[in-house]
N, CA, C and O atoms as a DFTB+ gen file, in Angstrom:
700 C
 N C O
     1  1      15.923      16.542     162.847
     2  2      15.553      15.845     164.057
     3  2      16.027      16.605     165.290
     4  3      15.554      16.317     166.389
     5  1      16.925      17.546     165.157
     6  2      17.427      18.317     166.282
     7  2      17.271      19.794     166.019
     8  3      17.381      20.242     164.877
     9  1      17.008      20.574     167.092
    10  2      17.100      22.006     166.917
    11  2      18.506      22.413     167.247
    12  3      19.340      21.561     167.553
    13  1      18.797      23.716     167.193
    14  2      20.173      24.185     167.410
    15  2      20.724      23.799     168.766
    16  3      21.936      23.620     168.889
    17  1      19.917      23.666     169.766
    18  2      20.340      23.340     171.131
    19  2      20.302      21.826     171.367
    20  3      20.557      21.374     172.484
    21  1      19.996      21.053     170.354
    22  2      19.997      19.595     170.419
    23  2      18.931      19.022     171.331
    24  3      19.200      18.089     172.087
    25  1      17.725      19.568     171.270
    26  2      16.630      18.993     172.036
    27  2      16.061      17.843     171.220
    28  3      15.819      18.003     170.024
    29  1      15.840      16.685     171.839
    30  2      15.344      15.548     171.078
    31  2      13.923      15.777     170.596
    32  3      13.092      16.353     171.299
    33  1      13.663      15.317     169.388
    34  2      12.312      15.382     168.835
    35  2      11.527      14.195     169.391
    36  3      12.052      13.091     169.532
    37  1      10.246      14.455     169.706
    38  2       9.473      13.427     170.397
    39  2       9.120      12.241     169.552
    40  3       8.832      11.174     170.094
    41  1       9.131      12.381     168.215
    42  2       8.751      11.249     167.376
    43  2       9.944      10.456     166.890
    44  3       9.890       9.889     165.798
    45  1      11.006      10.395     167.648
    46  2      12.229       9.650     167.310
    47  2      11.962       8.141     167.369
    48  3      11.453       7.641     168.372
    49  1      12.299       7.425     166.309
    50  2      12.185       5.983     166.309
    51  2      13.474       5.398     165.765
    52  3      13.924       5.765     164.680
    53  1      14.055       4.505     166.506
    54  2      15.266       3.804     166.074
    55  2      14.837       2.612     165.252
    56  3      13.714       2.128     165.389
    57  1      15.743       2.126     164.381
    58  2      15.417       0.959     163.542
    59  2      14.993      -0.209     164.367
    60  3      14.055      -0.922     164.011
    61  1      15.683      -0.421     165.488
    62  2      15.294      -1.496     166.394
    63  2      14.415      -0.894     167.493
    64  3      14.927      -0.241     168.402
    65  1      13.157      -1.098     167.422
    66  2      12.262      -0.484     168.385
    67  2      12.256      -1.151     169.731
    68  3      11.401      -0.852     170.564
    69  1      13.194      -2.052     169.968
    70  2      13.251      -2.728     171.276
    71  2      13.995      -1.872     172.317
    72  3      14.064      -2.258     173.484
    73  1      14.568      -0.686     171.903
    74  2      15.241       0.178     172.889
    75  2      14.200       0.750     173.841
    76  3      13.094       1.106     173.434
    77  1      14.565       0.832     175.087
    78  2      13.714       1.507     176.028
    79  2      13.783       3.026     175.761
    80  3      14.686       3.490     175.065
    81  1      12.853       3.779     176.301
    82  2      12.823       5.222     176.095
    83  2      14.090       5.866     176.580
    84  3      14.686       6.680     175.876
    85  1      14.529       5.500     177.823
    86  2      15.767       6.120     178.348
    87  2      16.964       5.785     177.490
    88  3      17.842       6.628     177.305
    89  1      17.022       4.580     176.961
    90  2      18.161       4.186     176.100
    91  2      18.064       4.965     174.768
    92  3      19.089       5.365     174.215
    93  1      16.850       5.179     174.258
    94  2      16.714       5.976     173.015
    95  2      17.220       7.388     173.237
    96  3      17.936       7.938     172.399
    97  1      16.849       7.974     174.365
    98  2      17.301       9.342     174.658
    99  2      18.798       9.374     174.831
   100  3      19.445      10.284     174.313
   101  1      19.384       8.414     175.541
   102  2      20.840       8.347     175.676
   103  2      21.498       8.218     174.304
   104  3      22.527       8.841     174.042
   105  1      20.905       7.413     173.438
   106  2      21.438       7.233     172.087
   107  2      21.417       8.572     171.309
   108  3      22.374       8.889     170.602
   109  1      20.360       9.329     171.438
   110  2      20.244      10.612     170.756
   111  2      21.388      11.511     171.160
   112  3      22.028      12.103     170.290
   113  1      21.673      11.638     172.440
   114  2      22.721      12.536     172.894
   115  2      24.114      12.017     172.592
   116  3      25.045      12.809     172.451
   117  1      24.280      10.706     172.488
   118  2      25.598      10.183     172.174
   119  2      25.880      10.351     170.705
   120  3      27.023      10.622     170.339
   121  1      24.876      10.202     169.829
   122  2      25.076      10.323     168.375
   123  2      25.297      11.770     167.995
   124  3      26.171      12.057     167.177
   125  1      24.523      12.704     168.569
   126  2      24.628      14.099     168.203
   127  2      24.624      14.957     169.451
   128  3      23.562      15.398     169.890
   129  1      25.804      15.207     170.041
   130  2      25.867      16.015     171.227
   131  2      25.500      17.450     170.897
   132  3      25.293      17.781     169.729
   133  1      25.416      18.324     171.923
   134  2      25.114      19.706     171.693
   135  2      25.977      20.252     170.582
   136  3      27.147      19.888     170.467
   137  1      25.417      21.122     169.762
   138  2      26.129      21.549     168.560
   139  2      27.063      22.720     168.819
   140  3      27.748      23.153     167.893
   141  1      27.123      23.245     170.016
   142  2      28.042      24.356     170.266
   143  2      28.626      24.242     171.656
   144  3      28.091      23.554     172.525
   145  1      29.742      24.937     171.847
   146  2      30.415      24.992     173.135
   147  2      30.967      26.412     173.285
   148  3      31.213      27.082     172.282
   149  1      31.162      26.871     174.495
   150  2      31.680      28.211     174.797
   151  2      33.091      28.133     175.323
   152  3      33.579      27.062     175.682
   153  1      33.745      29.286     175.366
   154  2      35.063      29.396     175.997
   155  2      34.929      30.327     177.200
   156  3      34.085      31.223     177.220
   157  1      35.776      30.098     178.200
   158  2      35.826      30.918     179.410
   159  2      37.251      31.439     179.471
   160  3      38.206      30.674     179.333
   161  1      37.398      32.772     179.684
   162  2      38.707      33.383     179.675
   163  2      38.769      34.511     180.701
   164  3      37.816      35.274     180.853
   165  1      39.914      34.612     181.415
   166  2      40.095      35.714     182.331
   167  2      40.320      36.993     181.520
   168  3      41.010      36.980     180.501
   169  1      39.738      38.078     181.980
   170  2      39.935      39.382     181.334
   171  2      40.992      40.120     182.120
   172  3      40.685      40.968     182.958
   173  1      42.256      39.787     181.840
   174  2      43.386      40.296     182.599
   175  2      43.567      41.792     182.328
   176  3      43.530      42.221     181.174
   177  1      43.759      42.571     183.368
   178  2      43.978      44.018     183.217
   179  2      42.715      44.838     183.234
   180  3      42.789      46.067     183.256
   181  1      41.563      44.213     183.224
   182  2      40.309      44.935     183.249
   183  2      39.579      44.635     184.572
   184  3      39.515      43.490     185.020
   185  1      39.053      45.659     185.155
   186  2      38.303      45.486     186.410
   187  2      36.816      45.457     186.148
   188  3      36.057      44.877     186.924
   189  1      36.390      46.079     185.060
   190  2      34.962      46.195     184.764
   191  2      34.735      45.892     183.287
   192  3      35.673      45.882     182.490
   193  1      33.483      45.649     182.939
   194  2      33.124      45.381     181.559
   195  2      33.432      46.585     180.676
   196  3      33.823      46.433     179.518
   197  1      33.252      47.791     181.237
   198  2      33.508      49.011     180.478
   199  2      34.989      49.081     180.059
   200  3      35.301      49.584     178.980
   201  1      35.894      48.579     180.908
   202  2      37.333      48.560     180.568
   203  2      37.573      47.706     179.340
   204  3      38.338      48.091     178.457
   205  1      36.927      46.546     179.273
   206  2      37.056      45.657     178.120
   207  2      36.528      46.337     176.862
   208  3      37.167      46.281     175.811
   209  1      35.363      46.979     176.963
   210  2      34.789      47.661     175.814
   211  2      35.686      48.763     175.302
   212  3      35.874      48.906     174.093
   213  1      36.240      49.544     176.211
   214  2      37.144      50.650     175.809
   215  2      38.422      50.115     175.163
   216  3      38.896      50.666     174.169
   217  1      38.979      49.039     175.730
   218  2      40.220      48.447     175.188
   219  2      39.975      47.897     173.805
   220  3      40.792      48.096     172.906
   221  1      38.848      47.198     173.613
   222  2      38.545      46.633     172.287
   223  2      38.308      47.742     171.257
   224  3      38.767      47.639     170.119
   225  1      37.590      48.809     171.654
   226  2      37.329      49.917     170.724
   227  2      38.625      50.569     170.273
   228  3      38.790      50.908     169.101
   229  1      39.538      50.738     171.215
   230  2      40.819      51.353     170.883
   231  2      41.645      50.466     169.926
   232  3      42.265      50.973     168.992
   233  1      41.649      49.165     170.161
   234  2      42.399      48.260     169.285
   235  2      41.737      48.054     167.916
   236  3      42.425      47.873     166.911
   237  1      40.406      48.081     167.884
   238  2      39.706      47.957     166.586
   239  2      40.042      49.186     165.708
   240  3      40.282      49.072     164.506
   241  1      40.048      50.341     166.351
   242  2      40.361      51.571     165.609
   243  2      41.801      51.555     165.113
   244  3      42.073      51.907     163.965
   245  1      42.723      51.144     165.983
   246  2      44.155      51.127     165.606
   247  2      44.414      50.122     164.483
   248  3      45.201      50.401     163.579
   249  1      43.771      48.968     164.527
   250  2      43.963      47.923     163.511
   251  2      43.042      48.081     162.313
   252  3      43.125      47.314     161.354
   253  1      42.157      49.081     162.368
   254  2      41.152      49.306     161.313
   255  2      40.390      48.035     161.004
   256  3      40.244      47.644     159.846
   257  1      39.898      47.387     162.074
   258  2      39.054      46.191     161.987
   259  2      37.652      46.514     162.462
   260  3      37.492      47.274     163.417
   261  1      36.616      45.953     161.816
   262  2      35.249      46.187     162.246
   263  2      34.834      45.361     163.474
   264  3      33.834      45.661     164.126
   265  1      35.614      44.325     163.775
   266  2      35.267      43.453     164.892
   267  2      36.487      43.249     165.794
   268  3      37.619      43.310     165.313
   269  1      36.279      43.010     167.088
   270  2      37.404      42.758     167.970
   271  2      37.965      41.359     167.758
   272  3      37.258      40.446     167.332
   273  1      39.277      41.208     168.071
   274  2      39.914      39.937     167.987
   275  2      40.750      39.730     169.234
   276  3      41.484      40.625     169.652
   277  1      40.641      38.559     169.824
   278  2      41.456      38.205     170.987
   279  2      42.384      37.078     170.555
   280  3      41.931      36.019     170.121
   281  1      43.686      37.317     170.680
   282  2      44.671      36.334     170.242
   283  2      45.092      35.489     171.429
   284  3      45.437      36.008     172.491
   285  1      45.059      34.181     171.233
   286  2      45.438      33.229     172.286
   287  2      46.462      32.253     171.685
   288  3      46.475      32.004     170.479
   289  1      47.296      31.723     172.538
   290  2      48.400      30.875     172.072
   291  2      47.924      29.520     171.539
   292  3      48.448      29.028     170.539
   293  1      46.946      28.926     172.195
   294  2      46.509      27.584     171.828
   295  2      45.302      27.666     170.867
   296  3      44.443      28.538     170.996
   297  1      45.270      26.732     169.908
   298  2      44.149      26.636     168.978
   299  2      43.130      25.639     169.513
   300  3      43.489      24.487     169.757
   301  1      41.877      26.034     169.705
   302  2      40.871      25.111     170.246
   303  2      40.628      23.929     169.285
   304  3      40.446      24.124     168.084
   305  1      40.628      22.708     169.834
   306  2      40.349      21.524     169.023
   307  2      38.870      21.444     168.608
   308  3      38.521      20.818     167.608
   309  1      38.021      22.094     169.403
   310  2      36.584      22.033     169.127
   311  2      36.101      23.268     168.327
   312  3      35.056      23.843     168.631
   313  1      36.862      23.650     167.328
   314  2      36.604      24.849     166.540
   315  2      35.188      24.863     165.951
   316  3      34.491      25.875     166.032
   317  1      34.774      23.764     165.373
   318  2      33.474      23.721     164.692
   319  2      32.343      23.996     165.706
   320  3      31.357      24.657     165.379
   321  1      32.497      23.490     166.916
   322  2      31.452      23.749     167.944
   323  2      31.492      25.180     168.413
   324  3      30.447      25.731     168.757
   325  1      32.644      25.803     168.444
   326  2      32.772      27.198     168.894
   327  2      32.059      28.157     167.920
   328  3      31.337      29.062     168.338
   329  1      32.275      27.939     166.640
   330  2      31.710      28.860     165.638
   331  2      30.268      28.543     165.290
   332  3      29.658      29.222     164.464
   333  1      29.722      27.506     165.924
   334  2      28.336      27.112     165.705
   335  2      27.413      27.694     166.799
   336  3      26.449      27.052     167.216
   337  1      27.719      28.887     167.239
   338  2      26.865      29.536     168.261
   339  2      27.527      29.743     169.583
   340  3      26.869      30.201     170.517
   341  1      28.822      29.427     169.725
   342  2      29.548      29.599     170.960
   343  2      29.913      31.043     171.268
   344  3      29.939      31.894     170.378
   345  1      30.190      31.305     172.520
   346  2      30.581      32.634     172.971
   347  2      31.837      32.557     173.822
   348  3      32.170      31.503     174.364
   349  1      32.534      33.690     173.936
   350  2      33.638      33.809     174.833
   351  2      33.116      34.505     176.074
   352  3      32.693      35.660     176.018
   353  1      33.148      33.791     177.207
   354  2      32.687      34.364     178.492
   355  2      33.895      34.967     179.199
   356  3      34.925      34.310     179.350
   357  1      33.767      36.218     179.630
   358  2      34.848      36.965     180.270
   359  2      34.742      36.936     181.780
   360  3      33.667      37.177     182.328
   361  1      35.834      36.647     182.461
   362  2      35.891      36.608     183.940
   363  2      36.628      37.872     184.382
   364  3      37.776      38.096     183.999
   365  1      35.951      38.700     185.197
   366  2      36.516      39.923     185.780
   367  2      36.633      39.760     187.277
   368  3      35.628      39.614     187.973
   369  1      37.849      39.783     187.772
   370  2      38.074      39.702     189.226
   371  2      37.306      38.573     189.907
   372  3      36.672      38.780     190.942
   373  1      37.364      37.401     189.332
   374  2      36.733      36.219     189.915
   375  2      35.243      36.056     189.606
   376  3      34.598      35.194     190.202
   377  1      34.677      36.854     188.696
   378  2      33.259      36.772     188.379
   379  2      33.067      36.806     186.856
   380  3      33.620      37.677     186.185
   381  1      32.289      35.865     186.310
   382  2      31.878      35.970     184.907
   383  2      30.849      37.060     184.862
   384  3      29.849      37.020     185.578
   385  1      31.103      38.071     183.989
   386  2      30.185      39.217     183.923
   387  2      29.708      39.536     182.505
   388  3      28.746      40.286     182.336
   389  1      30.359      38.983     181.494
   390  2      29.994      39.333     180.121
   391  2      30.397      38.212     179.151
   392  3      31.186      37.323     179.471
   393  1      29.820      38.302     177.966
   394  2      30.182      37.377     176.895
   395  2      30.144      38.079     175.561
   396  3      29.516      39.125     175.398
   397  1      30.842      37.469     174.597
   398  2      30.816      37.941     173.221
   399  2      30.725      36.724     172.315
   400  3      31.397      35.718     172.540
   401  1      29.892      36.825     171.295
   402  2      29.718      35.727     170.337
   403  2      31.019      35.541     169.552
   404  3      31.650      36.514     169.138
   405  1      31.408      34.280     169.355
   406  2      32.573      33.962     168.545
   407  2      32.130      33.842     167.088
   408  3      31.274      33.015     166.773
   409  1      32.690      34.639     166.214
   410  2      32.325      34.650     164.813
   411  2      33.123      33.644     164.020
   412  3      32.570      32.869     163.239
   413  1      34.436      33.659     164.224
   414  2      35.325      32.719     163.534
   415  2      36.692      32.719     164.228
   416  3      36.978      33.539     165.100
   417  1      37.520      31.763     163.799
   418  2      38.884      31.681     164.317
   419  2      39.862      31.936     163.151
   420  3      39.806      31.269     162.118
   421  1      40.743      32.907     163.345
   422  2      41.721      33.257     162.300
   423  2      43.124      32.885     162.760
   424  3      43.452      32.980     163.942
   425  1      43.939      32.464     161.813
   426  2      45.336      32.167     162.118
   427  2      46.102      33.496     162.207
   428  3      45.981      34.356     161.334
   429  1      46.882      33.644     163.266
   430  2      47.696      34.844     163.485
   431  2      49.131      34.358     163.731
   432  3      49.382      33.546     164.621
   433  1      50.054      34.869     162.931
   434  2      51.460      34.522     163.105
   435  2      52.117      35.698     163.867
   436  3      52.117      36.839     163.404
   437  1      52.660      35.385     165.021
   438  2      53.291      36.413     165.860
   439  2      54.639      36.852     165.289
   440  3      55.152      36.250     164.346
   441  1      55.202      37.909     165.874
   442  2      56.517      38.399     165.471
   443  2      57.598      37.347     165.622
   444  3      58.628      37.389     164.949
   445  1      57.346      36.395     166.525
   446  2      58.307      35.323     166.772
   447  2      58.076      34.145     165.821
   448  3      58.758      33.127     165.944
   449  1      57.148      34.251     164.893
   450  2      56.922      33.200     163.872
   451  2      56.030      32.071     164.361
   452  3      55.834      31.087     163.647
   453  1      55.480      32.198     165.582
   454  2      54.633      31.130     166.141
   455  2      53.178      31.355     165.758
   456  3      52.659      32.468     165.851
   457  1      52.527      30.276     165.326
   458  2      51.104      30.294     164.927
   459  2      50.259      30.423     166.214
   460  3      50.465      29.709     167.195
   461  1      49.318      31.351     166.164
   462  2      48.378      31.569     167.278
   463  2      46.951      31.608     166.725
   464  3      46.729      31.653     165.515
   465  1      46.006      31.589     167.647
   466  2      44.596      31.605     167.281
   467  2      43.987      32.967     167.571
   468  3      44.049      33.455     168.700
   469  1      43.404      33.574     166.561
   470  2      42.717      34.831     166.720
   471  2      41.213      34.590     166.823
   472  3      40.577      34.217     165.837
   473  1      40.651      34.797     167.992
   474  2      39.207      34.646     168.199
   475  2      38.542      35.938     167.710
   476  3      38.648      36.977     168.362
   477  1      37.865      35.873     166.577
   478  2      37.172      37.021     166.030
   479  2      35.792      37.064     166.697
   480  3      35.001      36.130     166.563
   481  1      35.515      38.151     167.412
   482  2      34.321      38.274     168.241
   483  2      33.347      39.294     167.685
   484  3      33.706      40.188     166.918
   485  1      32.105      39.125     168.100
   486  2      31.094      40.117     167.813
   487  2      31.444      41.382     168.604
   488  3      31.912      41.281     169.738
   489  1      31.225      42.574     168.028
   490  2      31.514      43.787     168.791
   491  2      30.543      44.014     169.960
   492  3      30.813      44.831     170.840
   493  1      29.443      43.308     169.968
   494  2      28.470      43.447     171.050
   495  2      28.906      42.676     172.266
   496  3      29.111      41.463     172.210
   497  1      29.052      43.407     173.399
   498  2      29.398      42.755     174.670
   499  2      28.091      42.595     175.447
   500  3      27.445      43.579     175.810
   501  1      27.719      41.356     175.692
   502  2      26.460      41.045     176.340
   503  2      26.759      40.751     177.819
   504  3      27.549      39.868     178.154
   505  1      26.112      41.507     178.665
   506  2      26.330      41.304     180.126
   507  2      25.574      40.066     180.580
   508  3      24.491      39.759     180.082
   509  1      26.165      39.367     181.530
   510  2      25.568      38.154     182.064
   511  2      25.393      38.296     183.579
   512  3      25.920      39.214     184.207
   513  1      24.648      37.372     184.126
   514  2      24.556      37.327     185.582
   515  2      25.925      36.993     186.117
   516  3      26.676      36.253     185.482
   517  1      26.262      37.526     187.273
   518  2      27.554      37.259     187.902
   519  2      27.618      35.784     188.299
   520  3      26.683      35.242     188.889
   521  1      28.741      35.148     187.962
   522  2      28.944      33.729     188.296
   523  2      30.397      33.611     188.797
   524  3      31.321      33.894     188.035
   525  1      30.619      33.202     190.059
   526  2      31.985      33.120     190.567
   527  2      32.827      32.058     189.853
   528  3      32.335      30.973     189.544
   529  1      34.089      32.378     189.597
   530  2      35.053      31.468     189.002
   531  2      36.422      31.693     189.622
   532  3      36.847      32.824     189.859
   533  1      37.090      30.589     189.874
   534  2      38.458      30.681     190.386
   535  2      39.414      31.010     189.244
   536  3      39.113      30.793     188.070
   537  1      40.575      31.540     189.626
   538  2      41.578      31.896     188.622
   539  2      42.113      30.666     187.944
   540  3      42.204      29.605     188.562
   541  1      42.477      30.789     186.656
   542  2      43.095      29.729     185.868
   543  2      43.904      30.380     184.777
   544  3      43.779      31.581     184.534
   545  1      44.731      29.599     184.119
   546  2      45.534      30.139     183.034
   547  2      44.945      29.718     181.691
   548  3      44.356      28.643     181.581
   549  1      45.099      30.547     180.684
   550  2      44.596      30.225     179.363
   551  2      43.090      30.360     179.284
   552  3      42.507      31.308     179.811
   553  1      42.476      29.414     178.628
   554  2      41.017      29.398     178.493
   555  2      40.501      28.008     178.828
   556  3      41.272      27.048     178.851
   557  1      39.217      27.894     179.085
   558  2      38.567      26.635     179.382
   559  2      37.296      26.542     178.536
   560  3      36.682      27.552     178.192
   561  1      36.919      25.307     178.212
   562  2      35.634      25.101     177.541
   563  2      34.541      25.261     178.615
   564  3      34.740      24.916     179.780
   565  1      33.386      25.793     178.191
   566  2      32.256      26.007     179.095
   567  2      31.026      25.445     178.387
   568  3      30.652      25.913     177.311
   569  1      30.395      24.428     179.004
   570  2      29.168      23.860     178.450
   571  2      28.048      24.889     178.509
   572  3      27.980      25.688     179.443
   573  1      27.168      24.871     177.508
   574  2      26.054      25.828     177.511
   575  2      25.190      25.778     178.766
   576  3      24.703      26.806     179.235
   577  1      25.001      24.560     179.312
   578  2      24.160      24.458     180.495
   579  2      24.840      25.007     181.762
   580  3      24.170      25.263     182.763
   581  1      26.165      25.184     181.717
   582  2      26.919      25.735     182.860
   583  2      27.144      27.236     182.736
   584  3      27.648      27.858     183.671
   585  1      26.781      27.829     181.605
   586  2      27.019      29.251     181.369
   587  2      26.009      30.107     182.107
   588  3      24.849      29.718     182.244
   589  1      26.447      31.298     182.598
   590  2      25.495      32.172     183.243
   591  2      24.509      32.745     182.240
   592  3      24.824      32.880     181.058
   593  1      23.324      33.079     182.710
   594  2      22.271      33.653     181.850
   595  2      22.605      35.089     181.505
   596  3      23.272      35.788     182.269
   597  1      22.134      35.520     180.349
   598  2      22.253      36.904     179.941
   599  2      21.384      37.747     180.835
   600  3      20.314      37.314     181.262
   601  1      21.843      38.967     181.124
   602  2      20.992      39.898     181.891
   603  2      19.952      40.457     180.929
   604  3      20.205      40.624     179.736
   605  1      18.791      40.737     181.473
   606  2      17.734      41.337     180.638
   607  2      18.075      42.773     180.364
   608  3      18.851      43.407     181.079
   609  1      17.467      43.271     179.300
   610  2      17.699      44.680     178.948
   611  2      17.150      45.574     180.027
   612  3      16.062      45.331     180.550
   613  1      17.914      46.635     180.374
   614  2      17.470      47.558     181.390
   615  2      16.329      48.438     180.875
   616  3      16.256      48.749     179.686
   617  1      15.474      48.817     181.755
   618  2      14.406      49.699     181.411
   619  2      14.832      51.128     181.751
   620  3      15.655      51.313     182.647
   621  1      14.299      52.145     181.066
   622  2      14.698      53.513     181.368
   623  2      14.395      53.823     182.830
   624  3      13.315      53.518     183.335
   625  1      15.348      54.420     183.483
   626  2      15.167      54.797     184.879
   627  2      15.647      53.728     185.878
   628  3      15.701      53.991     187.080
   629  1      15.994      52.526     185.392
   630  2      16.504      51.472     186.266
   631  2      17.932      51.800     186.676
   632  3      18.733      52.241     185.852
   633  1      18.248      51.588     187.932
   634  2      19.605      51.752     188.426
   635  2      20.321      50.417     188.277
   636  3      19.724      49.358     188.471
   637  1      21.621      50.476     187.928
   638  2      22.439      49.249     187.834
   639  2      22.809      48.819     189.266
   640  3      23.142      49.641     190.120
   641  1      22.738      47.519     189.486
   642  2      23.099      46.952     190.767
   643  2      24.598      47.104     190.950
   644  3      25.347      46.730     190.048
   645  1      25.083      47.641     192.089
   646  2      26.520      47.741     192.333
   647  2      27.167      46.374     192.215
   648  3      26.575      45.374     192.622
   649  1      28.391      46.312     191.656
   650  2      29.072      45.037     191.382
   651  2      29.302      44.242     192.656
   652  3      29.270      43.011     192.626
   653  1      29.536      44.930     193.794
   654  2      29.738      44.217     195.055
   655  2      28.477      43.437     195.476
   656  3      28.551      42.301     195.946
   657  1      27.339      44.081     195.291
   658  2      26.067      43.434     195.640
   659  2      25.774      42.279     194.677
   660  3      25.358      41.197     195.094
   661  1      26.000      42.529     193.377
   662  2      25.774      41.474     192.376
   663  2      26.660      40.273     192.673
   664  3      26.207      39.133     192.569
   665  1      27.918      40.511     193.041
   666  2      28.834      39.415     193.345
   667  2      28.406      38.681     194.605
   668  3      28.467      37.453     194.654
   669  1      27.970      39.421     195.636
   670  2      27.515      38.767     196.876
   671  2      26.287      37.915     196.609
   672  3      26.185      36.810     197.141
   673  1      25.354      38.397     195.801
   674  2      24.176      37.610     195.468
   675  2      24.543      36.350     194.705
   676  3      23.959      35.292     194.938
   677  1      25.519      36.453     193.780
   678  2      25.966      35.300     193.010
   679  2      26.627      34.275     193.949
   680  3      26.441      33.069     193.788
   681  1      27.393      34.764     194.922
   682  2      28.089      33.846     195.841
   683  2      27.135      32.996     196.621
   684  3      27.428      31.838     196.917
   685  1      25.974      33.561     196.968
   686  2      25.002      32.769     197.742
   687  2      23.938      32.120     196.859
   688  3      22.991      31.510     197.354
   689  1      24.108      32.261     195.544
   690  2      23.220      31.560     194.605
   691  2      21.880      32.193     194.354
   692  3      20.963      31.514     193.891
   693  1      21.727      33.465     194.639
   694  2      20.434      34.112     194.419
   695  2      20.358      34.701     193.028
   696  3      19.284      34.733     192.428
   697  1      21.449      35.154     192.520
   698  2      21.404      35.806     191.206
   699  2      22.421      35.180     190.272
   700  3      22.535      35.593     189.118
């Protein structure tokens, strides 16, 4: 009855057909909310997406892992929704600029014996439209409808928009 993004099917009928259409739609979303959610995280120490890619490549090689992992102190309560299509959106200097698909969550025990959450990510870093975000600590949930759109693939010969211009366009809501 639902697709992956939880769009209601038009032939939905409730047992009691006395519901109005708007109440039926409200019922659909209350019974089965969107099946995935994203995380939003500051990319501390990196100024550009390339810095993140280089850092992850270095750590994957050192740990002999095929995929990057980001370790965070808190374990997300909405784990099932995260691994059902969610992504980690990275904030660089006040702008969301990239995302990575969340593959799974692994338990990581630190040197201090404390349990942490290892976000196992896809090695593919997908660039997104710039979206301004204020600084925050830790991570935040990000609804799919609030997430920035992925940038389209560049064509040969296209020049990349300078980050200052992309940020200015995002600030005024054009891009």
